[in-house]
Amino acid sequence: MKILIVGNGGREHALGWSLHQDNRVTKLYFAPGNAGTARIGTNLKMSATDLDSITTWAETEQPDLTVVGPEAPLCIGLVDRIEALGLKAFGPNQEAAQLEGSKIFTKNLMNQAQIPTAQSVSFTEVEPALAYIARTELPLVVKADGLAAGKGVLICQTREEAEAAVQAIMTDRQFGDAGNQLLIEEFLDGQEASIHAVTDGTDLVFFSPSQDHKRIFDGDEGPNTGGMGAYAPTPAVDQELMDSVAETVFKPLLEAFRQSGITYKGVLYGGLMLTSKGPKVLEFNARFGDPETQVLLPLLETPLLDILLATVNHNLSSIDFKVKAQSAMTVVMASPGYPEKPKTGDVITGTDQVESENQFLFHAGTSGSPEAPVTSGGRVLSVTGIGITLHEAHDKAYDGIEKISFPDAQFRKDIGHRAL
């Protein structure tokens, strides 16, 4: 089979790594890929949001499957374009991808389905939002409605911070058109959990519950990032809680889509806050998480290709879905200056020293050759370790991190601290 993977992050490298192990996969292409994906496939010189170039290539090359990794191409309709060619694509279409493309759309859908989530109010103008802040209990969470590369969520402890967040989103346009509307939500306290499911629109299968680490510094300090590491499974979510979340969150969401006349197929990724009053949804994403994918796929026992094909063919119930009884941890190495102003262009050494039976290297913000990569983004790469216990996975991941070097690399030393 010939497969195209759209995207250039650690998630896409992990997807390719998993598919590369399947002898049914004869050729992998990445648009645009990175230095790591070049080792297992062919990188195409086109961005993930260049729909014209991607569909022109697909029309000529006729891939057996296109897997769309990031949210941006999903939200601008890449799946629709590929399917219009009569080809198979994994991921929700543009209408369904509003789940991630508009926080207000998703909040309305959750309220319609009576899914537990933070109370919120939406605004299209600055003054009413500021008036609401003046009379509302703190802390508050201010969110840009649209896509903001994971950075449009601002936790505000004071009214001044909340007012500044509104101005940054709607007046200063810090997140561009994502700030045409915003949500102001109550602040939820507790541990976070990432729950990933794949659905064909009718049936669901669930990956191991995982936990991401968003803040840049140890101890969950500093600004939010796209994610500095993750581990799975998290002991914060046992089987009883998983069953409850399936019944109270995921199945009602699918039913709400059906009632809206929308068929949702692909990944449903729920970011939950485990509050003292039970789990509540912080957000939904329409694709695999990054860096969660780098721990979920190494724990997968069922071939990923089987899951992807069953999803696009609407027969997910035929899959014998299994995950390994092991733990996985991934640690992200980031460029100096990330997340505000990451420095790029530095040579990376030691990548050839990583990778063993229980240790895997996934590239993200890298370019150049696999043998001589250089930094090209904020999150540069991640190392995943797996083991029977989380302690073993931790040791494997950090052993790999210590072998890699580039100037002033940033990485957290406490990934998994809540469980360890």
Coordinates of C-alpha atoms in Angstrom, one line a residue:
M1 CA 0.0 0.0 0.0
K2 CA 1.0 3.6 -0.7
I3 CA 0.3 6.0 2.1
L4 CA 0.5 9.8 2.4
I5 CA 0.9 11.3 5.8
V6 CA 0.2 15.0 6.0
G7 CA 2.2 17.0 8.6
N8 CA 5.7 17.5 9.9
G9 CA 5.6 17.0 13.6
G10 CA 6.4 14.3 16.1
R11 CA 2.9 13.0 15.7
E12 CA 3.4 12.4 12.0
H13 CA 6.8 10.8 12.5
A14 CA 5.1 8.5 15.1
L15 CA 2.3 7.6 12.7
G16 CA 4.8 6.9 9.9
W17 CA 7.0 4.8 12.3
S18 CA 4.0 2.7 13.3
L19 CA 2.9 2.2 9.7
H20 CA 6.5 1.5 8.5
Q21 CA 6.6 -1.6 10.6
D22 CA 3.7 -3.1 8.6
N23 CA 4.8 -5.2 5.6
R24 CA 1.6 -4.3 3.8
V25 CA 2.9 -0.7 3.5
T26 CA 5.2 -0.5 0.5
K27 CA 5.7 3.3 0.3
L28 CA 5.3 6.2 2.7
Y29 CA 5.1 9.9 1.7
F30 CA 5.1 12.9 4.0
A31 CA 3.9 16.4 3.2
P32 CA 6.1 18.0 4.2
G33 CA 7.7 15.7 6.8
N34 CA 11.0 16.3 8.7
A35 CA 14.5 15.0 9.0
G36 CA 13.3 11.9 10.8
T37 CA 10.5 11.0 8.4
A38 CA 13.1 11.2 5.5
R39 CA 14.6 8.0 7.0
I40 CA 11.4 6.0 6.5
G41 CA 9.7 7.6 3.5
T42 CA 9.8 10.4 1.0
N43 CA 9.3 14.0 2.0
L44 CA 7.3 16.1 -0.4
K45 CA 8.0 19.9 -0.7
M46 CA 4.5 21.1 0.1
S47 CA 3.1 22.5 3.3
A48 CA 0.3 20.7 5.2
T49 CA -2.1 23.5 4.4
D50 CA -1.3 23.7 0.6
L51 CA -4.5 21.9 -0.4
D52 CA -4.0 22.5 -4.1
S53 CA -0.5 20.9 -4.2
I54 CA -1.5 18.0 -2.0
T55 CA -4.7 17.2 -4.0
T56 CA -2.8 17.5 -7.3
W57 CA -0.1 15.1 -6.1
A58 CA -2.8 12.7 -4.8
E59 CA -4.7 12.8 -8.1
T60 CA -1.5 11.8 -9.9
E61 CA 0.0 9.3 -7.4
Q62 CA -3.3 7.8 -6.2
P63 CA -2.3 6.9 -2.6
D64 CA -4.3 4.0 -1.1
L65 CA -4.8 6.1 2.1
T66 CA -4.1 9.7 3.2
V67 CA -3.7 10.3 6.9
V68 CA -4.1 13.9 8.0
G69 CA -2.1 14.6 11.1
P70 CA -2.6 18.3 12.2
E71 CA -5.8 20.2 12.8
A72 CA -5.3 23.0 10.3
P73 CA -5.6 21.0 7.1
L74 CA -8.6 19.2 8.6
C75 CA -10.3 22.4 9.4
I76 CA -9.9 23.9 5.9
G77 CA -11.2 20.7 4.2
L78 CA -8.3 18.5 3.1
V79 CA -10.3 15.3 3.8
D80 CA -13.1 16.6 1.6
R81 CA -10.7 17.4 -1.2
I82 CA -9.1 13.9 -1.1
E83 CA -12.4 12.1 -0.9
A84 CA -13.7 14.1 -3.8
L85 CA -11.0 12.4 -5.9
G86 CA -12.5 9.0 -4.9
L87 CA -9.6 8.3 -2.6
K88 CA -9.6 7.2 1.1
A89 CA -8.7 9.7 3.8
F90 CA -8.4 9.3 7.6
G91 CA -9.8 12.2 9.6
P92 CA -13.0 14.2 9.9
N93 CA -14.3 16.3 7.0
Q94 CA -14.4 20.1 7.3
E95 CA -17.9 20.2 8.8
A96 CA -17.0 17.7 11.5
A97 CA -13.6 19.3 12.1
Q98 CA -15.4 22.3 13.6
L99 CA -15.0 20.2 16.7
E100 CA -11.5 21.7 17.0
G101 CA -11.9 24.6 14.6
S102 CA -14.5 26.4 16.8
K103 CA -14.5 26.2 20.6
I104 CA -18.0 27.9 20.6
F105 CA -19.4 25.3 18.1
T106 CA -18.0 22.5 20.4
K107 CA -19.3 24.1 23.6
N108 CA -22.8 24.4 22.0
L109 CA -22.6 20.7 20.9
M110 CA -21.6 19.6 24.4
N111 CA -24.3 21.6 26.1
Q112 CA -26.9 20.2 23.6
A113 CA -25.7 16.7 24.6
Q114 CA -25.5 17.5 28.3
I115 CA -21.8 16.6 28.4
P116 CA -20.1 17.8 31.7
T117 CA -17.9 20.8 30.8
A118 CA -17.0 24.2 32.2
Q119 CA -19.6 26.9 32.3
S120 CA -18.9 29.5 29.7
V121 CA -20.1 32.6 27.8
S122 CA -19.2 33.5 24.3
F123 CA -18.5 37.0 23.0
T124 CA -18.0 38.7 19.6
E125 CA -17.2 42.2 21.0
V126 CA -14.7 43.5 23.6
E127 CA -16.9 45.7 25.8
P128 CA -19.5 43.0 26.8
A129 CA -16.6 40.6 27.5
L130 CA -15.0 43.2 29.8
A131 CA -18.3 43.9 31.5
Y132 CA -18.7 40.1 32.2
I133 CA -15.2 39.9 33.6
A134 CA -16.0 42.8 36.0
R135 CA -18.8 40.9 37.7
T136 CA -17.6 37.2 37.5
E137 CA -15.8 35.1 40.0
L138 CA -12.1 34.5 39.5
P139 CA -10.0 32.8 38.2
L140 CA -11.2 32.7 34.6
V141 CA -10.1 31.0 31.4
V142 CA -10.2 33.1 28.2
K143 CA -10.1 31.2 24.9
A144 CA -9.8 32.3 21.3
D145 CA -12.6 30.6 19.4
G146 CA -10.5 29.4 16.5
L147 CA -7.2 27.6 15.9
A148 CA -4.3 29.1 17.6
A149 CA -1.7 26.4 17.5
G150 CA -2.5 25.4 21.1
K151 CA -1.7 28.9 22.4
G152 CA -5.1 30.6 22.4
V153 CA -6.1 29.5 26.0
L154 CA -5.2 32.0 28.7
I155 CA -5.6 31.2 32.4
C156 CA -6.3 34.4 34.3
Q157 CA -5.9 34.8 38.1
T158 CA -6.8 38.5 38.2
R159 CA -9.3 40.8 36.5
E160 CA -6.4 42.7 35.0
E161 CA -5.0 39.5 33.4
A162 CA -8.5 38.5 32.1
E163 CA -9.0 42.0 30.6
A164 CA -5.5 41.9 29.0
A165 CA -6.4 38.5 27.6
V166 CA -9.5 39.8 25.9
Q167 CA -7.6 42.7 24.4
A168 CA -4.8 40.4 23.2
I169 CA -7.3 38.1 21.5
M170 CA -9.8 40.6 20.1
T171 CA -8.1 44.0 19.8
D172 CA -4.4 43.1 19.2
R173 CA -5.4 40.1 17.1
Q174 CA -2.6 38.1 18.7
F175 CA -4.1 34.9 17.2
G176 CA -5.4 36.4 14.0
D177 CA -8.8 35.3 12.9
A178 CA -9.0 32.8 15.7
G179 CA -9.9 35.8 17.8
N180 CA -13.0 36.9 15.9
Q181 CA -14.9 35.4 18.8
L182 CA -13.9 34.2 22.3
L183 CA -15.1 32.1 25.2
I184 CA -14.8 33.0 28.9
E185 CA -15.0 29.9 31.0
E186 CA -15.0 29.0 34.7
F187 CA -11.6 27.7 35.9
L188 CA -11.6 24.0 36.6
D189 CA -9.2 22.5 39.1
G190 CA -7.7 19.0 39.2
Q191 CA -5.6 16.7 37.2
E192 CA -5.8 16.7 33.4
A193 CA -6.2 13.5 31.3
S194 CA -6.1 13.0 27.6
I195 CA -8.6 10.4 26.3
H196 CA -8.1 9.3 22.7
A197 CA -10.7 7.4 20.8
V198 CA -11.1 6.5 17.1
T199 CA -14.6 6.4 15.6
D200 CA -16.1 5.5 12.3
G201 CA -19.2 7.5 13.1
T202 CA -20.9 4.6 14.9
D203 CA -18.4 2.6 17.0
L204 CA -15.6 3.7 19.2
V205 CA -12.3 2.2 20.3
F206 CA -10.2 3.8 23.1
F207 CA -6.4 4.1 23.5
S208 CA -4.7 4.1 26.8
P209 CA -5.6 7.1 28.9
S210 CA -2.6 9.5 28.9
Q211 CA -1.5 12.7 30.6
D212 CA 0.2 15.6 28.8
H213 CA 2.5 18.3 30.4
K214 CA 1.7 21.7 28.9
R215 CA 3.9 24.1 30.9
I216 CA 7.5 24.7 29.7
F217 CA 9.2 24.4 33.1
D218 CA 9.4 21.7 35.8
G219 CA 6.7 21.8 38.4
D220 CA 4.2 23.0 35.8
E221 CA 5.6 26.5 35.8
G222 CA 5.9 29.0 33.0
P223 CA 3.8 29.5 29.8
N224 CA 1.8 26.9 28.1
T225 CA 3.4 25.0 25.1
G226 CA 2.1 22.5 22.6
G227 CA 3.2 19.8 25.1
M228 CA 6.6 19.0 26.7
G229 CA 6.0 15.3 27.4
A230 CA 3.4 12.7 28.1
Y231 CA 2.9 9.3 29.6
A232 CA 0.4 6.4 29.4
P233 CA -1.5 4.9 31.0
T234 CA -2.2 7.4 33.7
P235 CA -3.2 5.9 37.0
A236 CA -5.6 8.9 37.4
V237 CA -8.0 7.1 35.0
D238 CA -9.0 3.6 35.9
Q239 CA -11.2 1.3 33.9
E240 CA -14.3 2.4 35.8
L241 CA -13.7 6.0 35.0
M242 CA -12.9 5.2 31.3
D243 CA -16.2 3.3 31.1
S244 CA -18.0 6.3 32.6
V245 CA -16.3 8.8 30.3
A246 CA -17.3 6.7 27.3
E247 CA -21.0 6.7 28.4
T248 CA -21.2 10.3 29.5
V249 CA -18.9 12.1 27.1
F250 CA -17.9 10.2 23.9
K251 CA -21.2 8.4 23.0
P252 CA -23.4 11.5 23.6
L253 CA -21.0 13.6 21.5
L254 CA -21.3 11.1 18.6
E255 CA -25.1 11.2 19.0
A256 CA -25.1 15.0 19.0
F257 CA -23.2 14.9 15.7
R258 CA -25.7 12.4 14.2
Q259 CA -28.6 14.6 15.3
S260 CA -26.9 17.6 13.6
G261 CA -26.6 15.5 10.4
I262 CA -22.8 15.3 10.6
T263 CA -20.9 12.0 10.2
Y264 CA -17.8 12.1 12.3
K265 CA -14.9 9.7 11.5
G266 CA -11.4 9.9 12.7
V267 CA -9.9 10.7 16.1
L268 CA -11.9 12.1 19.0
Y269 CA -9.5 13.4 21.5
G270 CA -11.0 14.7 24.7
G271 CA -9.0 16.8 27.1
L272 CA -10.6 16.2 30.5
M273 CA -10.2 17.8 33.9
L274 CA -10.6 15.3 36.7
T275 CA -12.4 17.6 39.2
S276 CA -13.7 16.8 42.7
K277 CA -17.2 16.7 41.1
G278 CA -16.1 14.2 38.4
P279 CA -14.5 14.5 34.9
K280 CA -15.3 17.6 32.9
V281 CA -14.3 18.3 29.3
L282 CA -11.9 21.1 28.8
E283 CA -11.7 20.8 25.0
F284 CA -12.0 18.4 22.1
N285 CA -9.5 17.9 19.3
A286 CA -10.2 16.4 15.9
R287 CA -6.8 14.6 15.6
F288 CA -4.2 12.7 17.6
G289 CA -2.4 14.7 20.3
D290 CA 1.2 15.6 20.1
P291 CA 3.1 14.4 22.1
E292 CA 0.5 11.8 23.2
T293 CA 0.7 10.0 19.9
Q294 CA 4.4 9.2 20.7
V295 CA 3.3 7.2 23.8
L296 CA 0.0 5.8 22.5
L297 CA 1.3 4.1 19.3
P298 CA 4.2 2.3 20.9
L299 CA 1.7 0.7 23.3
L300 CA -0.6 -0.4 20.4
E301 CA -0.9 -4.1 19.8
T302 CA -3.4 -4.0 17.0
P303 CA -1.8 -2.9 13.7
L304 CA -2.4 0.8 13.2
L305 CA -3.2 0.2 9.5
D306 CA -6.1 -2.1 10.5
I307 CA -7.6 0.7 12.7
L308 CA -7.2 3.4 10.0
L309 CA -8.7 1.3 7.3
A310 CA -11.6 0.1 9.4
T311 CA -12.4 3.7 10.3
V312 CA -12.5 5.0 6.7
N313 CA -14.4 1.9 5.6
H314 CA -17.0 2.3 8.5
N315 CA -16.4 -1.2 10.0
L316 CA -14.5 -0.4 13.2
S317 CA -16.6 -3.0 15.0
S318 CA -14.6 -5.7 13.1
I319 CA -11.3 -4.7 14.8
D320 CA -9.9 -6.7 17.7
F321 CA -8.5 -3.6 19.4
K322 CA -5.7 -4.3 21.9
V323 CA -3.0 -2.4 23.8
K324 CA 0.1 -3.7 25.5
A325 CA 0.1 -4.1 29.3
Q326 CA 3.1 -1.8 29.5
S327 CA 3.8 1.9 30.2
A328 CA 5.3 4.5 27.9
M329 CA 6.7 8.0 28.5
T330 CA 7.9 10.6 26.0
V331 CA 10.1 13.6 26.8
V332 CA 10.2 16.6 24.4
M333 CA 13.4 18.5 23.7
A334 CA 12.7 22.1 22.6
S335 CA 14.7 25.0 21.2
P336 CA 15.9 27.8 23.4
G337 CA 13.4 30.6 23.5
Y338 CA 10.4 28.3 23.0
P339 CA 7.5 28.9 23.2
E340 CA 7.7 32.6 22.5
K341 CA 10.7 33.0 20.1
P342 CA 12.4 29.6 19.4
K343 CA 15.9 29.8 18.0
T344 CA 16.4 27.5 15.0
G345 CA 19.3 26.4 12.7
D346 CA 21.4 24.6 15.3
V347 CA 23.0 21.3 14.6
I348 CA 21.7 18.3 16.5
T349 CA 24.1 15.5 17.6
G350 CA 23.5 12.1 19.1
T351 CA 20.4 11.1 17.3
D352 CA 22.2 8.1 15.9
Q353 CA 22.8 6.9 19.5
V354 CA 19.1 6.6 20.3
E355 CA 16.7 3.8 19.5
S356 CA 16.6 0.3 20.9
E357 CA 13.9 -2.3 21.5
N358 CA 12.3 -0.1 24.1
Q359 CA 13.5 3.4 23.1
F360 CA 12.3 5.4 20.1
L361 CA 13.2 8.8 18.7
F362 CA 10.6 11.0 17.0
H363 CA 11.6 14.1 15.1
A364 CA 9.4 17.2 15.0
G365 CA 11.0 20.6 14.4
T366 CA 14.0 19.3 12.4
S367 CA 15.2 19.7 8.8
G368 CA 18.2 18.5 6.8
S369 CA 19.3 14.9 6.4
P370 CA 18.5 12.2 8.9
E371 CA 22.2 11.8 9.5
A372 CA 22.8 15.6 10.1
P373 CA 19.6 17.2 11.3
V374 CA 19.3 20.8 12.4
T375 CA 16.6 22.5 14.5
S376 CA 13.8 24.1 12.5
G377 CA 11.0 24.6 15.1
G378 CA 10.1 25.1 18.8
R379 CA 9.6 21.5 19.7
V380 CA 12.5 19.7 18.1
L381 CA 12.2 16.0 18.9
S382 CA 11.0 13.6 21.6
V383 CA 12.3 10.4 23.0
T384 CA 9.9 7.6 24.0
G385 CA 10.7 4.9 26.4
I386 CA 8.5 1.9 27.2
G387 CA 8.7 -0.6 30.0
I388 CA 6.6 -2.9 32.2
T389 CA 6.4 -0.1 34.8
L390 CA 6.3 3.7 34.4
H391 CA 9.6 3.9 36.2
E392 CA 11.2 1.7 33.5
A393 CA 9.6 3.8 30.8
H394 CA 10.9 7.0 32.5
D395 CA 14.5 5.7 32.7
K396 CA 14.5 4.7 29.0
A397 CA 13.1 8.0 27.9
Y398 CA 15.6 10.1 29.9
D399 CA 18.5 7.8 28.9
G400 CA 17.8 8.7 25.3
I401 CA 17.4 12.4 26.0
E402 CA 20.9 12.5 27.6
K403 CA 22.4 11.2 24.4
I404 CA 21.1 14.0 22.3
S405 CA 22.6 17.5 22.2
F406 CA 22.0 20.9 20.6
P407 CA 22.8 24.4 22.1
D408 CA 20.7 25.4 25.1
A409 CA 18.2 22.6 24.6
Q410 CA 15.2 22.8 26.9
F411 CA 13.4 19.7 28.4
R412 CA 11.5 19.0 31.5
K413 CA 13.1 16.7 34.0
D414 CA 9.8 15.8 35.8
I415 CA 7.6 14.3 33.1
G416 CA 5.2 11.8 34.9
H417 CA 5.8 13.4 38.3
R418 CA 2.1 13.1 39.3
A419 CA 2.2 9.3 38.8
L420 CA 5.8 8.7 40.0

